[in-house]
């Protein structure tokens, strides 16, 4: 089975039925690897995220989640990450951490924080990773039901759940720029949205909600663009079947580049779609009841990602040889993806304010963008960055340790 076959099989994130929460069980203790695939190069997280967005849209996520889990979440017997939070030695127990996809390099900072003992130094006895995947429950479900203390998600998915009443908050964002792009061949570049007029753009069925939201945000006339239904293998772009390709900056452009193709990319974030991504989500009540734990988590993550910003090869090596070993990933490919995601993490604002922070202006842009998709949320309903503010106030050295802002190769 090749990578494209696996991508085609990816479906909608499973929500529980009316009979109760359908939650993928996790194993306690230290790092646990529970996903195996047969493709040699491995799937990318963006297929799973796109499937979730495309099939359920921006406003349908929360209903099934809350119907299955909302009334029973507070009664969950699994108390994740509890421990000593008062004066004296910290003992937070095992950190249960839900990924948005399988253990690829997108989560390099967490791998580094674990392997270098940053979590342990902050008071966690171990790390239990719950990977995502085509059959995994939604990230929001695992946090609401307390199967995970924290998860990685995106504002549109989390916002849809919050709009339906899910008790969730975003406490930080790894990616300051949304990773979606329109990829084209370098000799026929699509440099601005209007360049798509009269062109054929390959758009995956799972991505139509994001595509439509972008068209609205960029005020484009959809009738002037030919949308071609495609899967995730970008070969049709190289063959001239389409002129542009909907993709993630960290994935398909890297794939084609490694095959010798020269491509151009137009980031949606630069043209009216400024959603941050790879956001940390937690239960809202956890912010009050386990504040020291969440601050410890953020400090460890900041240190791990700072190391990856300085040496993207480190995260790639840990991904291939340890955390994602069963996936059969390639170090050179993962290193290129690691460099690409570093460009989304560290910019002038986060260099000054600290990684994972989001400026007030960018938050308002996110809220405005979500409204174009039918989500009427206020900033305070979705975001709570007070933990990060305290972390950096208490340890400004975390900002001082950041390297220079990376530049594209």
Short mmCIF file of C-alpha atoms in Angstrom, two decimals:
data_model
loop_
_atom_site.label_atom_id
_atom_site.label_comp_id
_atom_site.label_asym_id
_atom_site.label_seq_id
_atom_site.Cartn_x
_atom_site.Cartn_y
_atom_site.Cartn_z
CA UNK A 1 0.00 0.00 0.00
CA UNK A 2 1.51 3.32 -1.02
CA UNK A 3 1.22 6.68 0.67
CA UNK A 4 -1.48 7.92 -1.69
CA UNK A 5 -3.60 4.85 -0.94
CA UNK A 6 -3.37 5.54 2.77
CA UNK A 7 -4.32 9.17 2.21
CA UNK A 8 -7.40 8.16 0.24
CA UNK A 9 -8.54 5.95 3.09
CA UNK A 10 -8.43 8.71 5.65
CA UNK A 11 -11.88 9.62 6.79
CA UNK A 12 -13.77 11.82 9.15
CA UNK A 13 -12.65 11.90 12.79
CA UNK A 14 -14.97 9.57 14.70
CA UNK A 15 -17.42 11.10 17.12
CA UNK A 16 -19.21 9.01 19.72
CA UNK A 17 -22.79 8.01 19.23
CA UNK A 18 -25.60 8.63 21.65
CA UNK A 19 -24.64 5.68 23.79
CA UNK A 20 -21.52 7.25 25.26
CA UNK A 21 -18.03 8.51 24.52
CA UNK A 22 -16.01 6.59 21.97
CA UNK A 23 -12.51 7.34 23.13
CA UNK A 24 -9.36 5.61 21.98
CA UNK A 25 -7.77 4.06 25.08
CA UNK A 26 -4.31 5.13 26.10
CA UNK A 27 -1.59 3.38 28.01
CA UNK A 28 -0.10 4.99 31.07
CA UNK A 29 3.55 5.43 31.90
CA UNK A 30 6.27 6.87 29.74
CA UNK A 31 6.25 7.28 25.96
CA UNK A 32 3.93 4.84 24.20
CA UNK A 33 3.97 4.36 20.42
CA UNK A 34 0.68 2.92 19.20
CA UNK A 35 0.45 3.66 15.50
CA UNK A 36 1.96 1.62 12.69
CA UNK A 37 1.70 2.14 8.99
CA UNK A 38 2.94 0.33 5.94
CA UNK A 39 3.80 3.22 3.63
CA UNK A 40 7.55 3.94 3.57
CA UNK A 41 7.33 7.72 3.55
CA UNK A 42 4.39 8.16 5.84
CA UNK A 43 1.18 10.12 5.93
CA UNK A 44 0.98 13.76 6.84
CA UNK A 45 -1.20 15.22 9.55
CA UNK A 46 -2.84 17.68 7.21
CA UNK A 47 -4.94 14.97 5.52
CA UNK A 48 -6.62 14.14 8.85
CA UNK A 49 -7.20 17.76 9.78
CA UNK A 50 -8.57 18.52 6.35
CA UNK A 51 -10.90 15.54 6.49
CA UNK A 52 -12.32 16.80 9.74
CA UNK A 53 -12.87 20.29 8.38
CA UNK A 54 -14.26 19.22 5.05
CA UNK A 55 -16.73 16.67 6.31
CA UNK A 56 -18.13 18.45 9.34
CA UNK A 57 -17.44 22.09 8.46
CA UNK A 58 -16.89 24.87 10.96
CA UNK A 59 -20.13 24.57 12.88
CA UNK A 60 -20.89 20.87 13.26
CA UNK A 61 -18.07 19.59 15.44
CA UNK A 62 -19.42 20.44 18.84
CA UNK A 63 -22.85 18.80 18.67
CA UNK A 64 -21.86 15.12 18.50
CA UNK A 65 -18.99 15.71 20.90
CA UNK A 66 -21.22 17.25 23.53
CA UNK A 67 -24.06 14.80 23.01
CA UNK A 68 -21.69 11.96 23.72
CA UNK A 69 -19.41 13.47 26.29
CA UNK A 70 -20.58 16.80 27.68
CA UNK A 71 -22.78 15.52 30.48
CA UNK A 72 -20.34 12.90 31.68
CA UNK A 73 -17.01 14.66 31.29
CA UNK A 74 -16.96 15.99 34.82
CA UNK A 75 -17.58 12.48 36.12
CA UNK A 76 -14.60 10.93 34.35
CA UNK A 77 -12.69 8.56 36.58
CA UNK A 78 -9.47 9.32 34.76
CA UNK A 79 -7.83 12.31 36.36
CA UNK A 80 -5.00 13.13 34.01
CA UNK A 81 -1.90 14.93 35.20
CA UNK A 82 -2.99 15.49 38.78
CA UNK A 83 -0.38 15.90 41.47
CA UNK A 84 1.20 18.32 43.87
CA UNK A 85 0.65 21.95 42.87
CA UNK A 86 1.50 23.74 46.10
CA UNK A 87 4.85 24.68 47.63
CA UNK A 88 7.62 22.12 47.65
CA UNK A 89 8.69 19.57 45.01
CA UNK A 90 6.28 19.38 42.09
CA UNK A 91 4.74 16.01 41.31
CA UNK A 92 2.33 16.34 38.42
CA UNK A 93 2.35 12.66 37.48
CA UNK A 94 2.26 11.47 33.88
CA UNK A 95 1.54 14.06 31.20
CA UNK A 96 -1.02 12.66 28.79
CA UNK A 97 -0.64 14.49 25.50
CA UNK A 98 -2.90 14.13 22.46
CA UNK A 99 -1.36 14.74 19.05
CA UNK A 100 -3.39 15.89 16.08
CA UNK A 101 -1.75 13.31 13.82
CA UNK A 102 0.76 10.46 13.98
CA UNK A 103 4.21 10.85 15.52
CA UNK A 104 5.90 12.78 12.73
CA UNK A 105 8.16 15.81 13.02
CA UNK A 106 5.25 18.21 13.53
CA UNK A 107 5.57 17.43 17.23
CA UNK A 108 9.35 17.71 17.46
CA UNK A 109 9.28 20.10 20.40
CA UNK A 110 7.46 17.57 22.57
CA UNK A 111 9.92 14.82 21.64
CA UNK A 112 12.86 17.04 22.55
CA UNK A 113 11.24 18.12 25.82
CA UNK A 114 10.78 14.47 26.72
CA UNK A 115 14.19 13.20 25.59
CA UNK A 116 16.10 16.05 27.24
CA UNK A 117 14.22 15.75 30.51
CA UNK A 118 12.45 19.10 30.34
CA UNK A 119 9.12 17.58 31.35
CA UNK A 120 10.76 15.71 34.21
CA UNK A 121 12.50 18.86 35.43
CA UNK A 122 9.11 20.59 35.51
CA UNK A 123 7.59 17.88 37.72
CA UNK A 124 6.14 15.31 35.32
CA UNK A 125 6.99 11.67 35.98
CA UNK A 126 6.55 10.64 32.36
CA UNK A 127 4.98 11.38 28.99
CA UNK A 128 2.15 9.33 27.49
CA UNK A 129 1.52 10.29 23.88
CA UNK A 130 -1.88 9.65 22.31
CA UNK A 131 -1.33 9.88 18.55
CA UNK A 132 -4.01 10.91 16.13
CA UNK A 133 -4.81 9.11 12.92
CA UNK A 134 -7.61 8.18 10.53
CA UNK A 135 -9.60 6.26 13.16
CA UNK A 136 -8.80 8.38 16.21
CA UNK A 137 -11.41 10.32 18.13
CA UNK A 138 -11.29 14.11 17.73
CA UNK A 139 -8.67 15.91 19.77
CA UNK A 140 -11.37 17.96 21.47
CA UNK A 141 -13.14 14.81 22.68
CA UNK A 142 -10.04 13.48 24.41
CA UNK A 143 -9.56 16.75 26.27
CA UNK A 144 -13.22 17.25 27.19
CA UNK A 145 -13.41 13.72 28.60
CA UNK A 146 -10.09 14.16 30.44
CA UNK A 147 -8.32 11.41 28.54
CA UNK A 148 -5.67 14.01 27.76
CA UNK A 149 -4.64 17.08 29.70
CA UNK A 150 -3.64 18.86 26.49
CA UNK A 151 -4.07 18.39 22.76
CA UNK A 152 -2.87 20.00 19.55
CA UNK A 153 -5.65 21.28 17.29
CA UNK A 154 -6.66 24.33 15.23
CA UNK A 155 -8.91 27.35 15.94
CA UNK A 156 -11.58 26.35 13.43
CA UNK A 157 -12.02 22.83 14.82
CA UNK A 158 -11.80 23.92 18.46
CA UNK A 159 -13.95 26.97 17.78
CA UNK A 160 -16.69 24.80 16.30
CA UNK A 161 -16.70 22.69 19.47
CA UNK A 162 -16.70 25.76 21.73
CA UNK A 163 -19.61 27.24 19.79
CA UNK A 164 -21.59 24.13 20.72
CA UNK A 165 -20.65 24.46 24.39
CA UNK A 166 -17.44 22.44 24.74
CA UNK A 167 -15.48 23.78 27.78
CA UNK A 168 -12.23 24.37 25.92
CA UNK A 169 -9.66 27.15 25.58
CA UNK A 170 -6.66 27.76 23.36
CA UNK A 171 -3.67 28.60 25.57
CA UNK A 172 -1.01 29.03 22.90
CA UNK A 173 -0.26 28.61 19.19
CA UNK A 174 2.83 27.04 17.70
CA UNK A 175 2.21 28.19 14.11
CA UNK A 176 1.78 31.94 13.75
CA UNK A 177 0.88 31.54 10.09
CA UNK A 178 -1.66 29.13 8.70
CA UNK A 179 0.19 26.40 6.76
CA UNK A 180 -2.29 26.10 3.88
CA UNK A 181 -0.94 27.21 0.49
CA UNK A 182 -1.76 27.16 -3.19
CA UNK A 183 1.19 25.35 -4.74
CA UNK A 184 2.08 25.83 -8.40
CA UNK A 185 4.99 25.00 -10.66
CA UNK A 186 7.78 27.57 -10.47
CA UNK A 187 7.68 28.29 -14.21
CA UNK A 188 3.95 29.08 -14.00
CA UNK A 189 3.61 30.59 -10.52
CA UNK A 190 0.39 31.60 -8.81
CA UNK A 191 1.62 34.54 -6.76
CA UNK A 192 -1.65 36.19 -5.72
CA UNK A 193 -5.27 35.03 -5.41
CA UNK A 194 -6.39 36.71 -8.63
CA UNK A 195 -3.79 34.65 -10.52
CA UNK A 196 -6.14 31.69 -10.05
CA UNK A 197 -8.73 33.25 -12.36
CA UNK A 198 -8.98 31.16 -15.51
CA UNK A 199 -6.90 28.40 -13.90
CA UNK A 200 -7.59 24.86 -12.72
CA UNK A 201 -6.95 24.34 -9.01
CA UNK A 202 -6.79 20.87 -7.49
CA UNK A 203 -8.81 20.83 -4.27
CA UNK A 204 -9.36 17.74 -2.15
CA UNK A 205 -12.96 17.02 -1.19
CA UNK A 206 -11.93 17.05 2.46
CA UNK A 207 -10.65 20.61 2.02
CA UNK A 208 -13.67 22.26 0.46
CA UNK A 209 -14.75 24.08 3.62
CA UNK A 210 -11.32 25.70 3.99
CA UNK A 211 -11.22 26.45 0.26
CA UNK A 212 -14.64 28.10 0.37
CA UNK A 213 -13.74 30.07 3.49
CA UNK A 214 -10.60 31.33 1.76
CA UNK A 215 -12.52 32.38 -1.35
CA UNK A 216 -14.89 34.38 0.84
CA UNK A 217 -12.11 35.91 2.94
CA UNK A 218 -10.13 36.91 -0.16
CA UNK A 219 -13.31 38.15 -1.88
CA UNK A 220 -12.71 35.97 -4.93
CA UNK A 221 -15.26 35.13 -7.63
CA UNK A 222 -15.44 31.33 -7.54
CA UNK A 223 -17.05 31.23 -11.00
CA UNK A 224 -13.76 32.41 -12.50
CA UNK A 225 -11.80 29.48 -11.04
CA UNK A 226 -12.12 25.86 -12.13
CA UNK A 227 -12.01 23.65 -9.06
CA UNK A 228 -10.81 20.15 -9.89
CA UNK A 229 -11.57 17.33 -7.41
CA UNK A 230 -8.32 15.57 -6.49
CA UNK A 231 -6.79 13.35 -3.85
CA UNK A 232 -3.60 14.25 -1.94
CA UNK A 233 -0.94 12.96 -4.35
CA UNK A 234 0.21 16.14 -6.20
CA UNK A 235 1.37 14.31 -9.34
CA UNK A 236 -1.41 15.94 -11.47
CA UNK A 237 0.23 19.32 -10.84
CA UNK A 238 3.56 18.11 -12.23
CA UNK A 239 1.79 16.68 -15.28
CA UNK A 240 -0.06 19.91 -16.06
CA UNK A 241 -3.51 18.48 -15.38
CA UNK A 242 -4.08 21.36 -12.96
CA UNK A 243 -2.38 24.74 -12.52
CA UNK A 244 -2.50 24.92 -8.73
CA UNK A 245 -2.70 22.57 -5.77
CA UNK A 246 -4.23 23.03 -2.33
CA UNK A 247 -1.64 21.88 0.20
CA UNK A 248 0.33 22.42 3.41
CA UNK A 249 3.57 24.40 3.12
CA UNK A 250 5.30 21.73 5.22
CA UNK A 251 4.20 18.75 3.14
CA UNK A 252 3.56 18.60 -0.63
CA UNK A 253 6.07 21.32 -1.54
CA UNK A 254 8.69 19.37 0.39
CA UNK A 255 7.63 16.12 -1.28
CA UNK A 256 7.92 17.55 -4.79
CA UNK A 257 11.13 19.40 -3.98
CA UNK A 258 12.77 16.14 -2.93
CA UNK A 259 11.72 14.67 -6.27
CA UNK A 260 13.48 17.47 -8.13
CA UNK A 261 10.50 19.66 -9.00
CA UNK A 262 10.66 23.42 -8.52
CA UNK A 263 7.46 24.84 -7.11
CA UNK A 264 6.03 28.17 -5.99
CA UNK A 265 3.69 28.64 -3.05
CA UNK A 266 1.12 31.28 -2.15
CA UNK A 267 0.24 31.21 1.54
CA UNK A 268 -3.42 31.69 2.37
CA UNK A 269 -2.32 33.50 5.54
CA UNK A 270 -0.91 36.31 3.40
CA UNK A 271 -4.20 36.78 1.57
CA UNK A 272 -7.06 36.97 4.04
CA UNK A 273 -6.86 33.65 5.91
CA UNK A 274 -4.73 34.37 9.00
CA UNK A 275 -5.76 31.52 11.29
CA UNK A 276 -2.99 30.38 13.62
CA UNK A 277 -2.45 26.63 13.81
CA UNK A 278 -1.07 23.80 15.95
CA UNK A 279 -2.74 25.33 18.97
CA UNK A 280 -2.63 23.96 22.51
CA UNK A 281 -6.12 23.24 23.84
CA UNK A 282 -7.13 22.41 27.42
CA UNK A 283 -10.30 22.31 29.46
CA UNK A 284 -11.24 25.77 30.70
CA UNK A 285 -11.56 24.56 34.28
CA UNK A 286 -8.03 23.13 34.15
CA UNK A 287 -6.67 26.66 33.74
CA UNK A 288 -7.99 27.51 37.18
CA UNK A 289 -7.61 24.19 38.98
CA UNK A 290 -4.21 23.08 37.61
CA UNK A 291 -2.54 26.33 36.63
CA UNK A 292 0.96 25.34 37.87
CA UNK A 293 0.76 22.13 35.84
CA UNK A 294 -0.14 23.94 32.62
CA UNK A 295 2.61 26.50 33.14
CA UNK A 296 5.07 23.65 33.69
CA UNK A 297 3.89 22.07 30.43
CA UNK A 298 4.34 25.32 28.53
CA UNK A 299 7.83 25.91 29.93
CA UNK A 300 8.94 22.43 28.87
CA UNK A 301 7.40 22.88 25.41
CA UNK A 302 9.04 26.28 24.98
CA UNK A 303 12.43 24.76 25.79
CA UNK A 304 11.87 21.82 23.47
CA UNK A 305 10.79 23.96 20.55
CA UNK A 306 13.59 26.45 21.17
CA UNK A 307 16.03 23.58 20.74
CA UNK A 308 14.34 22.55 17.50
CA UNK A 309 14.46 26.12 16.23
CA UNK A 310 18.20 26.06 16.81
CA UNK A 311 18.68 22.59 15.33
CA UNK A 312 15.78 21.27 13.20
CA UNK A 313 17.77 18.14 12.56
CA UNK A 314 17.42 17.19 16.22
CA UNK A 315 13.65 16.90 16.02
CA UNK A 316 13.91 15.03 12.73
CA UNK A 317 16.32 12.50 14.21
CA UNK A 318 14.18 11.87 17.29
CA UNK A 319 11.11 11.50 15.08
CA UNK A 320 12.64 8.94 12.76
CA UNK A 321 14.70 6.96 15.26
CA UNK A 322 12.55 7.02 18.39
CA UNK A 323 9.08 8.53 18.58
CA UNK A 324 7.94 7.76 15.04
CA UNK A 325 10.25 4.82 14.44
CA UNK A 326 7.44 2.48 13.40
CA UNK A 327 6.36 4.89 10.66
CA UNK A 328 9.39 4.32 8.43
CA UNK A 329 10.00 8.03 7.92
CA UNK A 330 13.12 9.45 6.27
CA UNK A 331 15.44 11.78 8.16
CA UNK A 332 16.13 14.09 5.22
CA UNK A 333 12.44 14.58 4.49
CA UNK A 334 11.59 15.15 8.15
CA UNK A 335 14.46 17.63 8.48
CA UNK A 336 13.11 19.68 5.58
CA UNK A 337 9.63 19.66 7.09
CA UNK A 338 11.13 20.66 10.45
CA UNK A 339 12.82 23.66 8.85
CA UNK A 340 9.59 24.60 7.10
CA UNK A 341 7.56 24.54 10.30
CA UNK A 342 10.19 26.58 12.14
CA UNK A 343 9.40 29.40 9.70
CA UNK A 344 5.80 29.31 10.91
CA UNK A 345 6.75 29.33 14.60
CA UNK A 346 9.33 32.08 15.00
CA UNK A 347 8.73 35.52 13.53
CA UNK A 348 9.38 39.09 14.63
CA UNK A 349 6.46 39.05 17.07
CA UNK A 350 7.26 35.74 18.75
CA UNK A 351 10.95 36.61 18.83
CA UNK A 352 9.95 39.63 20.93
CA UNK A 353 7.04 38.22 22.91
CA UNK A 354 7.95 34.54 23.10
CA UNK A 355 6.93 31.53 21.01
CA UNK A 356 3.29 30.37 21.21
CA UNK A 357 2.11 33.91 22.02
CA UNK A 358 -0.46 35.52 19.73
CA UNK A 359 -0.82 39.28 19.42
CA UNK A 360 -4.17 40.91 20.12
CA UNK A 361 -4.35 42.02 16.50
CA UNK A 362 -3.81 38.47 15.21
CA UNK A 363 -6.40 37.08 17.62
CA UNK A 364 -8.94 39.57 16.29
CA UNK A 365 -8.06 38.55 12.74
CA UNK A 366 -8.66 34.92 13.70
CA UNK A 367 -12.03 35.74 15.24
CA UNK A 368 -13.03 37.72 12.14
CA UNK A 369 -11.98 34.85 9.87
CA UNK A 370 -13.97 32.33 11.89
CA UNK A 371 -17.02 34.55 11.53
CA UNK A 372 -16.78 34.21 7.74
CA UNK A 373 -17.32 30.49 8.34
CA UNK A 374 -20.31 31.01 10.59
CA UNK A 375 -18.62 30.92 14.00
CA UNK A 376 -19.63 33.93 16.09
CA UNK A 377 -17.20 33.74 18.99
CA UNK A 378 -15.47 36.42 21.00
CA UNK A 379 -11.73 36.31 21.61
CA UNK A 380 -12.24 35.53 25.30
CA UNK A 381 -14.52 32.60 24.48
CA UNK A 382 -11.78 30.87 22.50
CA UNK A 383 -8.40 32.16 23.70
CA UNK A 384 -6.78 32.43 27.14
CA UNK A 385 -3.11 33.36 26.87
CA UNK A 386 -2.74 34.40 30.50
CA UNK A 387 -0.65 31.32 31.30
CA UNK A 388 1.93 32.19 28.67
CA UNK A 389 2.04 35.77 29.88
CA UNK A 390 2.85 34.58 33.39
CA UNK A 391 5.44 32.08 32.16
CA UNK A 392 7.39 34.75 30.29
CA UNK A 393 7.04 37.30 33.08
CA UNK A 394 8.44 34.80 35.56
CA UNK A 395 11.26 33.64 33.27
CA UNK A 396 12.21 36.21 30.60
CA UNK A 397 15.26 34.09 29.88
CA UNK A 398 13.00 31.85 27.81
CA UNK A 399 12.68 34.69 25.30
CA UNK A 400 16.36 35.57 25.48
CA UNK A 401 17.22 31.95 24.58
CA UNK A 402 15.40 32.10 21.24
CA UNK A 403 17.61 32.06 18.13
CA UNK A 404 17.41 34.53 15.27
CA UNK A 405 14.27 34.47 13.16
CA UNK A 406 14.83 31.85 10.43
CA UNK A 407 14.67 32.81 6.79
CA UNK A 408 13.50 30.68 3.86
CA UNK A 409 16.25 28.74 2.13
#
